Coordinates of C-alpha atoms in Angstrom, one line a residue:
M1 CA -54.7 -13.3 15.8
L2 CA -52.8 -11.6 18.6
R3 CA -50.3 -14.6 18.7
R4 CA -49.8 -14.1 14.9
L5 CA -49.2 -10.4 15.3
A6 CA -46.7 -11.0 18.1
H7 CA -44.9 -13.6 15.9
D8 CA -44.7 -11.2 13.0
C9 CA -43.4 -8.4 15.2
Q10 CA -40.7 -10.6 16.7
E11 CA -39.5 -11.6 13.2
Q12 CA -39.4 -8.0 12.1
C13 CA -37.4 -7.0 15.1
S14 CA -35.0 -9.9 14.5
R15 CA -34.4 -8.6 11.0
L16 CA -34.0 -5.0 12.1
R17 CA -31.6 -5.8 15.1
P18 CA -28.5 -6.2 12.9
V19 CA -29.3 -3.1 11.0
L20 CA -29.8 -1.1 14.1
S21 CA -26.7 -2.5 15.8
K22 CA -24.6 -1.7 12.7
G23 CA -26.0 1.9 12.7
I24 CA -25.2 2.4 16.3
L25 CA -21.7 0.9 15.9
D26 CA -21.1 3.2 12.8
H27 CA -22.2 6.2 14.8
V28 CA -19.9 5.3 17.7
T29 CA -17.0 4.7 15.3
T30 CA -17.7 8.0 13.6
A31 CA -17.8 9.8 16.9
R32 CA -14.6 8.2 18.0
E33 CA -12.9 9.1 14.8
R34 CA -14.1 12.7 15.1
V35 CA -12.8 13.0 18.7
R36 CA -9.5 11.5 17.6
A37 CA -9.2 13.9 14.7
E38 CA -10.0 16.9 16.9
L39 CA -7.5 15.8 19.6
T40 CA -4.9 15.2 16.9
A41 CA -5.4 18.7 15.6
E42 CA -5.2 20.2 19.1
I43 CA -1.9 18.3 19.7
T44 CA -0.3 19.4 16.4
D45 CA -1.5 23.0 16.8
A46 CA 0.1 23.0 20.3
A47 CA 3.3 21.5 18.8
R48 CA 3.4 24.3 16.2
R49 CA 3.3 26.8 19.0
Q50 CA 6.1 25.0 20.7
L51 CA 8.1 25.3 17.5
A52 CA 7.7 29.0 17.6
E53 CA 8.6 29.3 21.3
V54 CA 11.5 26.8 21.7
G55 CA 12.3 25.4 18.3
A56 CA 12.1 21.9 16.9
A57 CA 15.1 20.5 18.8
A58 CA 13.5 21.3 22.1
L59 CA 10.0 20.1 21.2
S60 CA 8.6 18.0 24.0
L61 CA 5.6 15.7 24.1
R62 CA 5.2 16.4 27.8
A63 CA 5.1 20.2 27.2
V64 CA 2.6 19.6 24.4
A65 CA 0.5 17.4 26.7
R66 CA 0.4 20.1 29.4
E67 CA -0.7 22.8 26.9
V68 CA -3.6 20.7 25.6
G69 CA -4.6 19.6 29.2
L70 CA -3.8 15.9 28.7
V71 CA -1.6 13.5 30.7
S72 CA 1.5 12.5 28.8
S73 CA 0.3 8.9 28.3
A74 CA -2.7 10.2 26.4
V75 CA -0.6 12.1 23.9
Y76 CA 1.6 9.0 23.5
R77 CA -1.4 7.1 22.2
Y78 CA -1.6 9.6 19.3
F79 CA 2.1 10.1 18.8
P80 CA 4.3 7.4 20.4
S81 CA 7.5 9.5 20.1
R82 CA 8.7 13.0 19.5
D83 CA 10.0 11.9 16.1
E84 CA 6.6 10.7 15.1
L85 CA 5.1 14.1 16.1
L86 CA 7.9 15.9 14.1
T87 CA 7.2 13.7 11.1
R88 CA 3.5 14.7 11.2
L89 CA 4.4 18.4 11.5
I90 CA 6.8 18.1 8.6
I91 CA 4.3 16.3 6.4
D92 CA 1.6 18.9 7.3
G93 CA 4.1 21.7 6.5
Y94 CA 5.1 20.3 3.1
D95 CA 1.4 19.6 2.3
A96 CA 0.4 23.2 3.2
L97 CA 3.3 24.6 1.1
G98 CA 2.5 22.3 -1.8
A99 CA -1.2 23.3 -1.6
A100 CA -0.2 27.0 -1.8
A101 CA 2.0 26.3 -4.9
E102 CA -0.7 24.3 -6.6
A103 CA -3.3 26.9 -5.9
A104 CA -1.1 29.6 -7.4
D105 CA -0.4 27.7 -10.7
R106 CA -2.7 28.6 -13.6
P107 CA -2.4 26.1 -16.4
G108 CA -3.0 27.9 -19.7
E109 CA -1.0 30.9 -18.7
A110 CA 2.4 31.5 -20.1
P111 CA 5.0 29.3 -18.4
R112 CA 7.0 32.3 -17.1
V113 CA 3.9 33.8 -15.5
R114 CA 3.1 30.5 -13.9
W115 CA 6.7 30.1 -12.6
L116 CA 6.6 33.6 -11.0
A117 CA 3.2 32.9 -9.4
V118 CA 4.3 29.7 -7.9
C119 CA 7.6 31.2 -6.6
R120 CA 5.7 34.1 -5.0
A121 CA 3.3 31.6 -3.4
V122 CA 6.3 29.7 -1.9
R123 CA 7.7 33.0 -0.5
A124 CA 4.3 34.2 0.8
W125 CA 3.8 30.9 2.7
A126 CA 7.2 31.0 4.2
L127 CA 6.8 34.5 5.4
A128 CA 3.4 33.7 6.9
H129 CA 4.7 30.5 8.5
P130 CA 8.4 31.1 9.4
H131 CA 8.7 28.4 12.1
E132 CA 7.1 25.7 9.9
Y133 CA 9.4 26.7 7.0
A134 CA 12.4 26.6 9.3
L135 CA 11.4 23.0 10.3
L136 CA 11.3 22.1 6.6
Y137 CA 14.4 24.0 5.3
G138 CA 16.3 25.2 8.3
S139 CA 18.9 23.5 10.5
P140 CA 18.5 19.7 10.9
V141 CA 17.0 18.5 14.2
P142 CA 19.6 16.7 16.1
G143 CA 18.9 13.0 16.3
Y144 CA 16.0 13.1 13.9
S145 CA 16.0 11.6 10.4
A146 CA 13.0 12.1 8.2
P147 CA 11.4 8.9 7.0
R148 CA 10.4 8.1 3.4
D149 CA 6.8 9.0 4.4
T150 CA 7.7 12.7 4.0
V151 CA 8.8 12.4 0.3
P152 CA 5.4 12.6 -1.4
A153 CA 4.5 15.8 0.5
A154 CA 8.0 17.2 0.0
S155 CA 7.7 16.7 -3.7
R156 CA 4.5 18.6 -4.3
V157 CA 6.1 22.0 -5.1
A158 CA 8.7 20.3 -7.4
V159 CA 5.9 18.5 -9.2
V160 CA 4.2 21.9 -9.9
L161 CA 7.4 23.3 -11.3
G162 CA 8.1 20.2 -13.3
R163 CA 4.6 20.5 -14.8
I164 CA 5.4 24.0 -15.9
L165 CA 8.6 22.9 -17.4
G166 CA 6.9 20.1 -19.3
D167 CA 4.2 22.4 -20.6
A168 CA 6.9 24.8 -21.8
A169 CA 8.7 22.0 -23.6
R170 CA 5.5 20.9 -25.3
S171 CA 4.8 24.5 -26.3
G172 CA 8.3 24.6 -28.0
L173 CA 9.5 27.4 -25.7
L174 CA 12.7 25.6 -24.5
P175 CA 15.9 25.9 -26.5
A176 CA 17.0 23.0 -28.7
A177 CA 18.1 20.0 -26.6
S178 CA 21.1 17.7 -27.2
G179 CA 19.3 14.7 -25.7
D180 CA 22.1 14.1 -23.2
R181 CA 21.2 11.9 -20.2
D182 CA 23.4 11.1 -17.3
P183 CA 21.7 9.5 -14.3
S184 CA 24.7 10.3 -12.1
L185 CA 24.2 14.0 -12.8
V186 CA 20.4 14.1 -12.4
S187 CA 18.7 11.0 -10.9
D188 CA 15.9 9.2 -12.7
D189 CA 13.4 10.3 -10.0
A190 CA 14.4 13.9 -10.3
A191 CA 14.2 13.7 -14.1
A192 CA 10.7 12.2 -13.9
V193 CA 9.6 15.2 -11.9
L194 CA 11.4 17.8 -14.0
G195 CA 9.4 17.4 -17.2
G196 CA 9.7 13.7 -17.7
D197 CA 11.2 12.2 -20.8
H198 CA 10.1 15.0 -23.3
P199 CA 12.8 15.2 -26.0
A200 CA 13.1 18.9 -25.5
I201 CA 14.3 18.3 -21.9
D202 CA 17.9 17.1 -21.6
D203 CA 20.3 17.2 -18.7
T204 CA 21.3 20.8 -19.4
V205 CA 17.7 21.8 -18.9
R206 CA 17.3 19.6 -15.9
V207 CA 20.4 20.9 -14.2
R208 CA 19.3 24.5 -14.8
A209 CA 15.9 23.6 -13.4
L210 CA 17.5 22.1 -10.3
M211 CA 19.6 25.2 -9.9
A212 CA 16.6 27.4 -10.2
W213 CA 14.5 25.2 -7.8
S214 CA 17.2 25.3 -5.1
A215 CA 17.7 29.0 -5.7
V216 CA 14.1 29.7 -4.9
Y217 CA 14.5 28.2 -1.5
G218 CA 17.9 29.8 -1.0
T219 CA 16.4 33.2 -1.8
V220 CA 13.5 32.7 0.5
S221 CA 15.7 31.3 3.3
F222 CA 18.1 34.3 3.0
E223 CA 15.2 36.7 3.4
L224 CA 13.5 34.8 6.2
F225 CA 16.6 34.2 8.3
G226 CA 17.8 37.8 8.0
H227 CA 20.8 37.4 5.6
F228 CA 19.6 40.1 3.2
V229 CA 19.7 42.8 5.9
G230 CA 21.9 45.6 4.7
S231 CA 21.9 44.1 1.2
V232 CA 18.3 44.3 0.0
E233 CA 16.0 47.2 0.6
D234 CA 12.9 46.1 -1.3
G235 CA 12.3 42.4 -0.7
D236 CA 9.4 42.1 -3.1
R237 CA 11.2 43.7 -6.0
Y238 CA 14.4 41.8 -5.4
F239 CA 12.5 38.5 -5.2
D240 CA 10.6 39.1 -8.5
R241 CA 13.8 40.1 -10.3
A242 CA 15.6 37.1 -9.0
M243 CA 12.8 34.7 -10.0
T244 CA 12.6 36.3 -13.4
E245 CA 16.4 35.7 -13.9
L246 CA 15.9 32.1 -12.9
A247 CA 13.1 31.7 -15.3
A248 CA 15.3 33.0 -18.1
L249 CA 18.1 30.6 -17.0
I250 CA 15.7 27.6 -17.5
G251 CA 14.4 29.0 -20.8
L252 CA 10.9 30.1 -19.8

């Protein structure tokens, strides 16, 4: 009887051992992933502080390592080069800006109301995160070229504005279109973002949308980098007026 019980117990343990081992391994893997995510966040947070203190061109992995209390070799396991750290900061910045624009959009509202809300969100994010905005839209970092990995994140705000444009076209708000299409004027990729192939959206509308889109960032950059000093007294009122004029240019 005892021999039989011992045999049954051994068989049950044999069946449970792979399950227990997998559970332990999963726990260890999850713990490692959590530690890696926490350290990655510490490193990128320290790098953002470096952006504010010394600028993107002077960003140093060694300085970041000192701030988070790690040896340089440990940081290199997370970001093998300064350029990879910059790329991560750029993607994070674009994602944060895109998330702000997406949160501000209210499908179902009038297109002009949505346009103004999204533009205000872009400005508010830039004013709250000036150094990150400068990394995205300020002076290029010497020796750095952003990889294609940054494109999806960089396109998020444009996708929101394109959705507003497409909804305006479907609502019949845009002026009559000629149907002109010249890929050398507006690329196919840009056209796909700016309302797609709706018949009410031709190159005239696309060019105006591109003009307005670039003017949003130009207006924000002028304010953020001090170029409106002595020219604009009330930044809020000026921005709203400028964005309203741009909406009218598009036809919203």
